[in-house]
């Protein structure tokens, strides 16, 4: 149709959707959202902490050491012995899964801290916050 719009059809020839270029989407976005009555969430809204995932991980803990609650930020030096006990939080839990991957965001400098739980040791990675990356996130797939 055009470089900007790719209509998608199923095997019976029914229109099921369309892929728009960034330029086309930017032009049409407001109209589409209004038409469908979609209210945009404020972009700064913090996602709720996935504490249930953390609880599940603790429940099925099969590592050769006790549950660890300490978090350190190598980037700015922020540290806590028990992230869940801090009020206000020094670190926010951003993800946790049964494989033992637990991520936090440093509330001081926005760095991402990932604790990888292996059978007999924990490896921690600290990735400084990159503002540019976050801005470009929208529209990527
Ligand atoms: Zn930090």
PDB file of C-alpha atoms and ligand atoms in Angstrom:
ATOM      1  CA  UNK A   1       0.000   0.000   0.000  1.00  0.00           C
ATOM      2  CA  UNK A   2       2.743   2.370   1.039  1.00  0.00           C
ATOM      3  CA  UNK A   3       5.994   2.248   2.959  1.00  0.00           C
ATOM      4  CA  UNK A   4       4.096   3.742   5.864  1.00  0.00           C
ATOM      5  CA  UNK A   5       1.217   1.313   6.139  1.00  0.00           C
ATOM      6  CA  UNK A   6       1.273  -2.470   5.929  1.00  0.00           C
ATOM      7  CA  UNK A   7      -2.165  -4.008   6.203  1.00  0.00           C
ATOM      8  CA  UNK A   8      -2.200  -7.531   7.590  1.00  0.00           C
ATOM      9  CA  UNK A   9      -4.648 -10.184   6.453  1.00  0.00           C
ATOM     10  CA  UNK A  10      -5.399 -13.659   7.715  1.00  0.00           C
ATOM     11  CA  UNK A  11      -5.454 -16.686   5.408  1.00  0.00           C
ATOM     12  CA  UNK A  12      -9.084 -15.963   4.432  1.00  0.00           C
ATOM     13  CA  UNK A  13      -8.288 -12.444   3.378  1.00  0.00           C
ATOM     14  CA  UNK A  14      -9.821 -10.744   6.407  1.00  0.00           C
ATOM     15  CA  UNK A  15      -8.100  -7.617   7.584  1.00  0.00           C
ATOM     16  CA  UNK A  16      -6.701  -8.307  11.050  1.00  0.00           C
ATOM     17  CA  UNK A  17      -4.542  -5.276  11.628  1.00  0.00           C
ATOM     18  CA  UNK A  18      -1.963  -2.933  10.246  1.00  0.00           C
ATOM     19  CA  UNK A  19       1.642  -2.032  10.838  1.00  0.00           C
ATOM     20  CA  UNK A  20       2.370   1.652  10.704  1.00  0.00           C
ATOM     21  CA  UNK A  21       5.696   3.379  10.279  1.00  0.00           C
ATOM     22  CA  UNK A  22       6.756   5.635  13.126  1.00  0.00           C
ATOM     23  CA  UNK A  23       5.782   8.669  11.062  1.00  0.00           C
ATOM     24  CA  UNK A  24       2.318   7.319  10.234  1.00  0.00           C
ATOM     25  CA  UNK A  25       1.691   6.280  13.810  1.00  0.00           C
ATOM     26  CA  UNK A  26       2.777   9.649  15.169  1.00  0.00           C
ATOM     27  CA  UNK A  27       0.294  11.322  12.825  1.00  0.00           C
ATOM     28  CA  UNK A  28      -2.573   8.939  13.617  1.00  0.00           C
ATOM     29  CA  UNK A  29      -1.956   8.179  17.280  1.00  0.00           C
ATOM     30  CA  UNK A  30      -4.172  10.773  18.953  1.00  0.00           C
ATOM     31  CA  UNK A  31      -7.070  10.088  16.583  1.00  0.00           C
ATOM     32  CA  UNK A  32      -6.844   6.332  17.150  1.00  0.00           C
ATOM     33  CA  UNK A  33      -6.600   6.625  20.930  1.00  0.00           C
ATOM     34  CA  UNK A  34      -9.527   9.076  21.031  1.00  0.00           C
ATOM     35  CA  UNK A  35     -11.604   6.899  18.746  1.00  0.00           C
ATOM     36  CA  UNK A  36     -11.081   3.825  20.902  1.00  0.00           C
ATOM     37  CA  UNK A  37     -11.440   5.742  24.146  1.00  0.00           C
ATOM     38  CA  UNK A  38      -7.964   4.710  25.316  1.00  0.00           C
ATOM     39  CA  UNK A  39      -6.653   6.818  28.167  1.00  0.00           C
ATOM     40  CA  UNK A  40      -2.896   6.952  28.306  1.00  0.00           C
ATOM     41  CA  UNK A  41      -1.283   6.115  31.612  1.00  0.00           C
ATOM     42  CA  UNK A  42       0.971   8.828  32.936  1.00  0.00           C
ATOM     43  CA  UNK A  43       4.464   7.894  31.811  1.00  0.00           C
ATOM     44  CA  UNK A  44       6.117   8.466  35.164  1.00  0.00           C
ATOM     45  CA  UNK A  45       3.837   6.053  36.967  1.00  0.00           C
ATOM     46  CA  UNK A  46       5.809   3.488  38.922  1.00  0.00           C
ATOM     47  CA  UNK A  47       4.897  -0.086  38.289  1.00  0.00           C
ATOM     48  CA  UNK A  48       3.811  -2.029  41.319  1.00  0.00           C
ATOM     49  CA  UNK A  49       6.503  -4.239  42.755  1.00  0.00           C
ATOM     50  CA  UNK A  50       6.055  -7.897  41.803  1.00  0.00           C
ATOM     51  CA  UNK A  51       6.209  -8.941  45.457  1.00  0.00           C
ATOM     52  CA  UNK A  52       4.134 -12.036  44.768  1.00  0.00           C
ATOM     53  CA  UNK A  53       6.875 -13.316  42.438  1.00  0.00           C
ATOM     54  CA  UNK A  54       9.411 -12.736  45.194  1.00  0.00           C
ATOM     55  CA  UNK A  55       7.217 -14.604  47.691  1.00  0.00           C
ATOM     56  CA  UNK A  56       6.951 -17.504  45.249  1.00  0.00           C
ATOM     57  CA  UNK A  57      10.710 -17.590  44.766  1.00  0.00           C
ATOM     58  CA  UNK A  58      11.211 -17.677  48.547  1.00  0.00           C
ATOM     59  CA  UNK A  59       8.670 -20.459  48.851  1.00  0.00           C
ATOM     60  CA  UNK A  60      10.532 -22.649  46.364  1.00  0.00           C
ATOM     61  CA  UNK A  61      14.014 -21.555  47.481  1.00  0.00           C
ATOM     62  CA  UNK A  62      16.387 -24.443  46.774  1.00  0.00           C
ATOM     63  CA  UNK A  63      19.715 -22.654  46.791  1.00  0.00           C
ATOM     64  CA  UNK A  64      22.468 -23.712  49.170  1.00  0.00           C
ATOM     65  CA  UNK A  65      22.209 -20.533  51.268  1.00  0.00           C
ATOM     66  CA  UNK A  66      19.470 -18.655  53.078  1.00  0.00           C
ATOM     67  CA  UNK A  67      17.236 -16.096  51.381  1.00  0.00           C
ATOM     68  CA  UNK A  68      19.268 -12.923  50.838  1.00  0.00           C
ATOM     69  CA  UNK A  69      17.663  -9.534  51.321  1.00  0.00           C
ATOM     70  CA  UNK A  70      20.680  -7.243  50.973  1.00  0.00           C
ATOM     71  CA  UNK A  71      21.119  -5.036  47.914  1.00  0.00           C
ATOM     72  CA  UNK A  72      24.064  -2.807  46.992  1.00  0.00           C
ATOM     73  CA  UNK A  73      24.364  -0.303  44.191  1.00  0.00           C
ATOM     74  CA  UNK A  74      27.921  -0.277  42.857  1.00  0.00           C
ATOM     75  CA  UNK A  75      27.159   2.876  40.923  1.00  0.00           C
ATOM     76  CA  UNK A  76      26.259   5.262  43.755  1.00  0.00           C
ATOM     77  CA  UNK A  77      27.060   3.263  46.880  1.00  0.00           C
ATOM     78  CA  UNK A  78      23.458   2.951  48.040  1.00  0.00           C
ATOM     79  CA  UNK A  79      23.064  -0.164  50.173  1.00  0.00           C
ATOM     80  CA  UNK A  80      20.603  -1.972  52.389  1.00  0.00           C
ATOM     81  CA  UNK A  81      20.551  -5.097  54.511  1.00  0.00           C
ATOM     82  CA  UNK A  82      16.866  -5.733  53.843  1.00  0.00           C
ATOM     83  CA  UNK A  83      15.349  -3.969  50.860  1.00  0.00           C
ATOM     84  CA  UNK A  84      11.772  -4.862  51.816  1.00  0.00           C
ATOM     85  CA  UNK A  85      12.126  -3.304  55.273  1.00  0.00           C
ATOM     86  CA  UNK A  86      13.239   0.137  54.107  1.00  0.00           C
ATOM     87  CA  UNK A  87      10.701   2.914  54.384  1.00  0.00           C
ATOM     88  CA  UNK A  88      10.991   4.696  52.064  1.00  0.00           C
ATOM     89  CA  UNK A  89      12.540   2.078  49.838  1.00  0.00           C
ATOM     90  CA  UNK A  90      16.179   2.421  48.838  1.00  0.00           C
ATOM     91  CA  UNK A  91      15.638  -0.176  46.146  1.00  0.00           C
ATOM     92  CA  UNK A  92      12.484  -1.179  44.360  1.00  0.00           C
ATOM     93  CA  UNK A  93      11.914  -4.740  43.264  1.00  0.00           C
ATOM     94  CA  UNK A  94      11.325  -4.746  39.511  1.00  0.00           C
ATOM     95  CA  UNK A  95      11.283  -8.478  38.819  1.00  0.00           C
ATOM     96  CA  UNK A  96      11.787 -11.869  40.392  1.00  0.00           C
ATOM     97  CA  UNK A  97      11.485 -15.322  38.934  1.00  0.00           C
ATOM     98  CA  UNK A  98      11.821 -18.925  39.958  1.00  0.00           C
ATOM     99  CA  UNK A  99      15.127 -19.273  38.118  1.00  0.00           C
ATOM    100  CA  UNK A 100      16.579 -16.998  40.789  1.00  0.00           C
ATOM    101  CA  UNK A 101      16.847 -13.816  38.785  1.00  0.00           C
ATOM    102  CA  UNK A 102      15.895 -10.861  40.981  1.00  0.00           C
ATOM    103  CA  UNK A 103      16.083  -7.269  39.741  1.00  0.00           C
ATOM    104  CA  UNK A 104      15.956  -3.996  41.595  1.00  0.00           C
ATOM    105  CA  UNK A 105      16.021  -0.343  40.707  1.00  0.00           C
ATOM    106  CA  UNK A 106      18.203   1.918  42.816  1.00  0.00           C
ATOM    107  CA  UNK A 107      15.949   4.738  44.027  1.00  0.00           C
ATOM    108  CA  UNK A 108      18.961   6.992  44.405  1.00  0.00           C
ATOM    109  CA  UNK A 109      20.505   6.810  40.910  1.00  0.00           C
ATOM    110  CA  UNK A 110      18.045   4.636  38.940  1.00  0.00           C
ATOM    111  CA  UNK A 111      20.637   1.968  38.248  1.00  0.00           C
ATOM    112  CA  UNK A 112      19.383  -1.520  37.599  1.00  0.00           C
ATOM    113  CA  UNK A 113      20.726  -4.144  39.972  1.00  0.00           C
ATOM    114  CA  UNK A 114      20.301  -7.781  39.028  1.00  0.00           C
ATOM    115  CA  UNK A 115      21.007 -10.549  41.526  1.00  0.00           C
ATOM    116  CA  UNK A 116      21.540 -13.879  39.842  1.00  0.00           C
ATOM    117  CA  UNK A 117      21.106 -16.740  42.247  1.00  0.00           C
ATOM    118  CA  UNK A 118      23.123 -19.765  41.301  1.00  0.00           C
ATOM    119  CA  UNK A 119      23.089 -22.988  43.252  1.00  0.00           C
ATOM    120  CA  UNK A 120      25.966 -22.061  45.545  1.00  0.00           C
ATOM    121  CA  UNK A 121      26.630 -18.388  44.893  1.00  0.00           C
ATOM    122  CA  UNK A 122      25.020 -15.073  44.026  1.00  0.00           C
ATOM    123  CA  UNK A 123      26.308 -12.871  41.227  1.00  0.00           C
ATOM    124  CA  UNK A 124      25.293  -9.238  41.199  1.00  0.00           C
ATOM    125  CA  UNK A 125      25.276  -6.937  38.191  1.00  0.00           C
ATOM    126  CA  UNK A 126      24.783  -3.200  38.326  1.00  0.00           C
ATOM    127  CA  UNK A 127      23.827  -1.315  35.186  1.00  0.00           C
ATOM    128  CA  UNK A 128      23.767   2.487  35.436  1.00  0.00           C
ATOM    129  CA  UNK A 129      20.558   4.134  34.289  1.00  0.00           C
ATOM    130  CA  UNK A 130      20.560   5.336  30.693  1.00  0.00           C
ATOM    131  CA  UNK A 131      18.049   8.090  30.060  1.00  0.00           C
ATOM    132  CA  UNK A 132      18.320   7.758  26.310  1.00  0.00           C
ATOM    133  CA  UNK A 133      17.385   4.107  26.343  1.00  0.00           C
ATOM    134  CA  UNK A 134      14.211   4.766  28.274  1.00  0.00           C
ATOM    135  CA  UNK A 135      13.064   7.551  25.949  1.00  0.00           C
ATOM    136  CA  UNK A 136      13.432   5.365  22.898  1.00  0.00           C
ATOM    137  CA  UNK A 137      11.659   2.426  24.448  1.00  0.00           C
ATOM    138  CA  UNK A 138       8.283   3.447  23.109  1.00  0.00           C
ATOM    139  CA  UNK A 139       7.669   2.255  19.609  1.00  0.00           C
ATOM    140  CA  UNK A 140      10.170  -0.555  19.761  1.00  0.00           C
ATOM    141  CA  UNK A 141       9.149  -4.131  19.343  1.00  0.00           C
TER     142      UNK A 141
HETATM  143 ZN1  LIG B   1      22.507   3.728  42.870  1.00  0.00          ZN
END
